[in-house]
């Protein structure tokens, strides 16, 4: 039939142009049935915030059988210093990122808003074609948090690099 299944989701405009909106396998389905495409939120975070190098959004199951929208934000250290005018400390970074995430959330419908975020300077794990290995990255975050006996909610607004570094050292020893 000439159709090639790529796993991409898209919308056809009235003029016949195809706009890719996300991937089937990365789609987050909320308890109320609404669908969230991480790529849409990542694009907003990356474009709206000049000090962000890249980001990754995923759905984290919560205790009420719903899903919280979470983000891992990779910062560009030089641009953060430009933004803050000095080497950032945890307090100033958290304030900057809280304001930035509120700004991004204000652009989106409430069901798509980022509930929790972590940040760091370590690049995301990617394929040879530079696509984020979403599944591996989410598993790394979950294992790092579990190893520290904490949750995404408890780690929200904090630098996750140290936890990820500790996790990678554990795997290197084994």
GROMACS .gro file of C-alpha atoms in nm:
model
  174
    1UNK     CA    1   0.000   0.000   0.000
    2UNK     CA    2   0.304   0.231  -0.002
    3UNK     CA    3   0.278   0.311   0.369
    4UNK     CA    4   0.597   0.298   0.575
    5UNK     CA    5   0.539   0.263   0.950
    6UNK     CA    6   0.801   0.472   1.127
    7UNK     CA    7   0.637   0.506   1.468
    8UNK     CA    8   0.609   0.881   1.418
    9UNK     CA    9   0.286   1.065   1.490
   10UNK     CA   10   0.190   1.370   1.291
   11UNK     CA   11  -0.078   1.612   1.183
   12UNK     CA   12  -0.163   1.713   0.827
   13UNK     CA   13  -0.225   2.084   0.782
   14UNK     CA   14  -0.496   2.221   0.558
   15UNK     CA   15  -0.227   2.283   0.296
   16UNK     CA   16  -0.116   1.919   0.302
   17UNK     CA   17   0.201   1.968   0.507
   18UNK     CA   18   0.289   1.699   0.759
   19UNK     CA   19   0.406   1.812   1.103
   20UNK     CA   20   0.563   1.541   1.321
   21UNK     CA   21   0.426   1.573   1.675
   22UNK     CA   22   0.591   1.280   1.850
   23UNK     CA   23   0.664   0.910   1.859
   24UNK     CA   24   0.418   0.636   1.950
   25UNK     CA   25   0.662   0.462   2.184
   26UNK     CA   26   0.743   0.777   2.384
   27UNK     CA   27   0.379   0.886   2.425
   28UNK     CA   28   0.264   0.928   2.788
   29UNK     CA   29  -0.097   0.829   2.859
   30UNK     CA   30  -0.243   0.988   3.170
   31UNK     CA   31  -0.505   0.835   3.402
   32UNK     CA   32  -0.776   1.048   3.240
   33UNK     CA   33  -0.682   0.911   2.895
   34UNK     CA   34  -0.516   1.229   2.772
   35UNK     CA   35  -0.199   1.181   2.572
   36UNK     CA   36   0.121   1.378   2.620
   37UNK     CA   37   0.408   1.379   2.371
   38UNK     CA   38   0.741   1.439   2.548
   39UNK     CA   39   0.900   1.581   2.233
   40UNK     CA   40   0.655   1.873   2.237
   41UNK     CA   41   0.750   1.969   2.593
   42UNK     CA   42   1.122   1.911   2.530
   43UNK     CA   43   1.105   2.140   2.229
   44UNK     CA   44   0.949   2.416   2.439
   45UNK     CA   45   1.204   2.377   2.718
   46UNK     CA   46   1.497   2.376   2.474
   47UNK     CA   47   1.371   2.678   2.275
   48UNK     CA   48   1.238   2.893   2.560
   49UNK     CA   49   1.536   2.857   2.792
   50UNK     CA   50   1.868   2.975   2.646
   51UNK     CA   51   2.072   2.813   2.926
   52UNK     CA   52   1.936   2.463   2.853
   53UNK     CA   53   2.154   2.242   2.634
   54UNK     CA   54   1.896   1.962   2.607
   55UNK     CA   55   1.612   1.803   2.800
   56UNK     CA   56   1.422   1.480   2.830
   57UNK     CA   57   1.063   1.440   2.947
   58UNK     CA   58   0.906   1.118   3.072
   59UNK     CA   59   0.605   0.994   3.264
   60UNK     CA   60   0.670   0.872   3.618
   61UNK     CA   61   0.394   0.659   3.778
   62UNK     CA   62   0.268   0.802   4.108
   63UNK     CA   63   0.089   0.648   4.406
   64UNK     CA   64  -0.260   0.729   4.271
   65UNK     CA   65  -0.209   0.518   3.956
   66UNK     CA   66  -0.163   0.837   3.757
   67UNK     CA   67   0.149   0.962   3.582
   68UNK     CA   68   0.353   1.270   3.670
   69UNK     CA   69   0.525   1.455   3.387
   70UNK     CA   70   0.895   1.479   3.478
   71UNK     CA   71   1.192   1.640   3.306
   72UNK     CA   72   1.566   1.599   3.319
   73UNK     CA   73   1.729   1.925   3.215
   74UNK     CA   74   2.089   1.941   3.095
   75UNK     CA   75   2.232   2.287   3.153
   76UNK     CA   76   2.495   2.475   2.955
   77UNK     CA   77   2.729   2.594   3.233
   78UNK     CA   78   2.858   2.900   3.042
   79UNK     CA   79   2.507   3.019   2.958
   80UNK     CA   80   2.392   2.966   3.318
   81UNK     CA   81   2.683   3.183   3.435
   82UNK     CA   82   2.583   3.448   3.177
   83UNK     CA   83   2.223   3.434   3.299
   84UNK     CA   84   2.310   3.460   3.669
   85UNK     CA   85   2.625   3.671   3.635
   86UNK     CA   86   2.832   3.433   3.848
   87UNK     CA   87   2.910   3.067   3.914
   88UNK     CA   88   2.572   2.934   4.027
   89UNK     CA   89   2.498   2.779   4.365
   90UNK     CA   90   2.213   2.533   4.428
   91UNK     CA   91   1.976   2.799   4.565
   92UNK     CA   92   2.013   3.039   4.271
   93UNK     CA   93   1.993   2.756   4.018
   94UNK     CA   94   1.675   2.618   4.174
   95UNK     CA   95   1.516   2.964   4.171
   96UNK     CA   96   1.618   3.016   3.806
   97UNK     CA   97   1.486   2.674   3.700
   98UNK     CA   98   1.163   2.699   3.902
   99UNK     CA   99   1.087   3.029   3.726
  100UNK     CA  100   1.183   2.881   3.387
  101UNK     CA  101   0.966   2.570   3.431
  102UNK     CA  102   0.672   2.789   3.542
  103UNK     CA  103   0.722   2.992   3.222
  104UNK     CA  104   0.718   2.677   3.005
  105UNK     CA  105   0.420   2.535   3.197
  106UNK     CA  106   0.223   2.858   3.143
  107UNK     CA  107   0.239   2.802   2.766
  108UNK     CA  108   0.090   2.451   2.781
  109UNK     CA  109  -0.245   2.305   2.883
  110UNK     CA  110  -0.244   2.207   3.252
  111UNK     CA  111  -0.240   1.831   3.184
  112UNK     CA  112   0.093   1.868   2.998
  113UNK     CA  113   0.277   2.065   3.265
  114UNK     CA  114   0.605   1.945   3.410
  115UNK     CA  115   0.540   1.842   3.769
  116UNK     CA  116   0.895   1.753   3.875
  117UNK     CA  117   1.235   1.820   3.723
  118UNK     CA  118   1.596   1.740   3.795
  119UNK     CA  119   1.893   1.906   3.635
  120UNK     CA  120   2.261   1.854   3.574
  121UNK     CA  121   2.544   1.913   3.331
  122UNK     CA  122   2.601   1.555   3.210
  123UNK     CA  123   2.480   1.493   2.856
  124UNK     CA  124   2.194   1.253   2.795
  125UNK     CA  125   2.272   0.905   2.660
  126UNK     CA  126   2.230   0.909   2.281
  127UNK     CA  127   2.236   0.683   1.978
  128UNK     CA  128   2.493   0.725   1.701
  129UNK     CA  129   2.234   0.942   1.522
  130UNK     CA  130   2.220   1.167   1.833
  131UNK     CA  131   1.868   1.069   1.940
  132UNK     CA  132   1.818   1.040   2.315
  133UNK     CA  133   1.799   0.681   2.436
  134UNK     CA  134   1.489   0.764   2.637
  135UNK     CA  135   1.436   0.419   2.789
  136UNK     CA  136   1.799   0.389   2.903
  137UNK     CA  137   1.802   0.743   3.040
  138UNK     CA  138   1.481   0.689   3.241
  139UNK     CA  139   1.616   0.361   3.379
  140UNK     CA  140   1.942   0.534   3.481
  141UNK     CA  141   1.745   0.802   3.666
  142UNK     CA  142   1.521   0.549   3.840
  143UNK     CA  143   1.816   0.330   3.945
  144UNK     CA  144   2.012   0.631   4.070
  145UNK     CA  145   1.715   0.752   4.275
  146UNK     CA  146   1.646   0.402   4.410
  147UNK     CA  147   2.015   0.366   4.503
  148UNK     CA  148   1.987   0.689   4.702
  149UNK     CA  149   1.656   0.572   4.857
  150UNK     CA  150   1.473   0.872   4.716
  151UNK     CA  151   1.203   0.949   4.460
  152UNK     CA  152   1.162   1.188   4.170
  153UNK     CA  153   0.935   1.397   4.391
  154UNK     CA  154   1.199   1.419   4.667
  155UNK     CA  155   1.478   1.491   4.414
  156UNK     CA  156   1.276   1.756   4.230
  157UNK     CA  157   1.466   2.076   4.162
  158UNK     CA  158   1.801   1.920   4.249
  159UNK     CA  159   2.119   1.836   4.061
  160UNK     CA  160   2.110   1.466   3.974
  161UNK     CA  161   2.465   1.440   3.832
  162UNK     CA  162   2.617   1.309   4.157
  163UNK     CA  163   2.358   1.030   4.180
  164UNK     CA  164   2.412   0.930   3.817
  165UNK     CA  165   2.790   0.939   3.867
  166UNK     CA  166   2.762   0.713   4.172
  167UNK     CA  167   2.548   0.471   3.969
  168UNK     CA  168   2.800   0.457   3.683
  169UNK     CA  169   3.085   0.386   3.929
  170UNK     CA  170   2.886   0.096   4.076
  171UNK     CA  171   2.850  -0.059   3.730
  172UNK     CA  172   3.219  -0.004   3.651
  173UNK     CA  173   3.321  -0.200   3.962
  174UNK     CA  174   3.099  -0.499   3.877
   0.00000   0.00000   0.00000
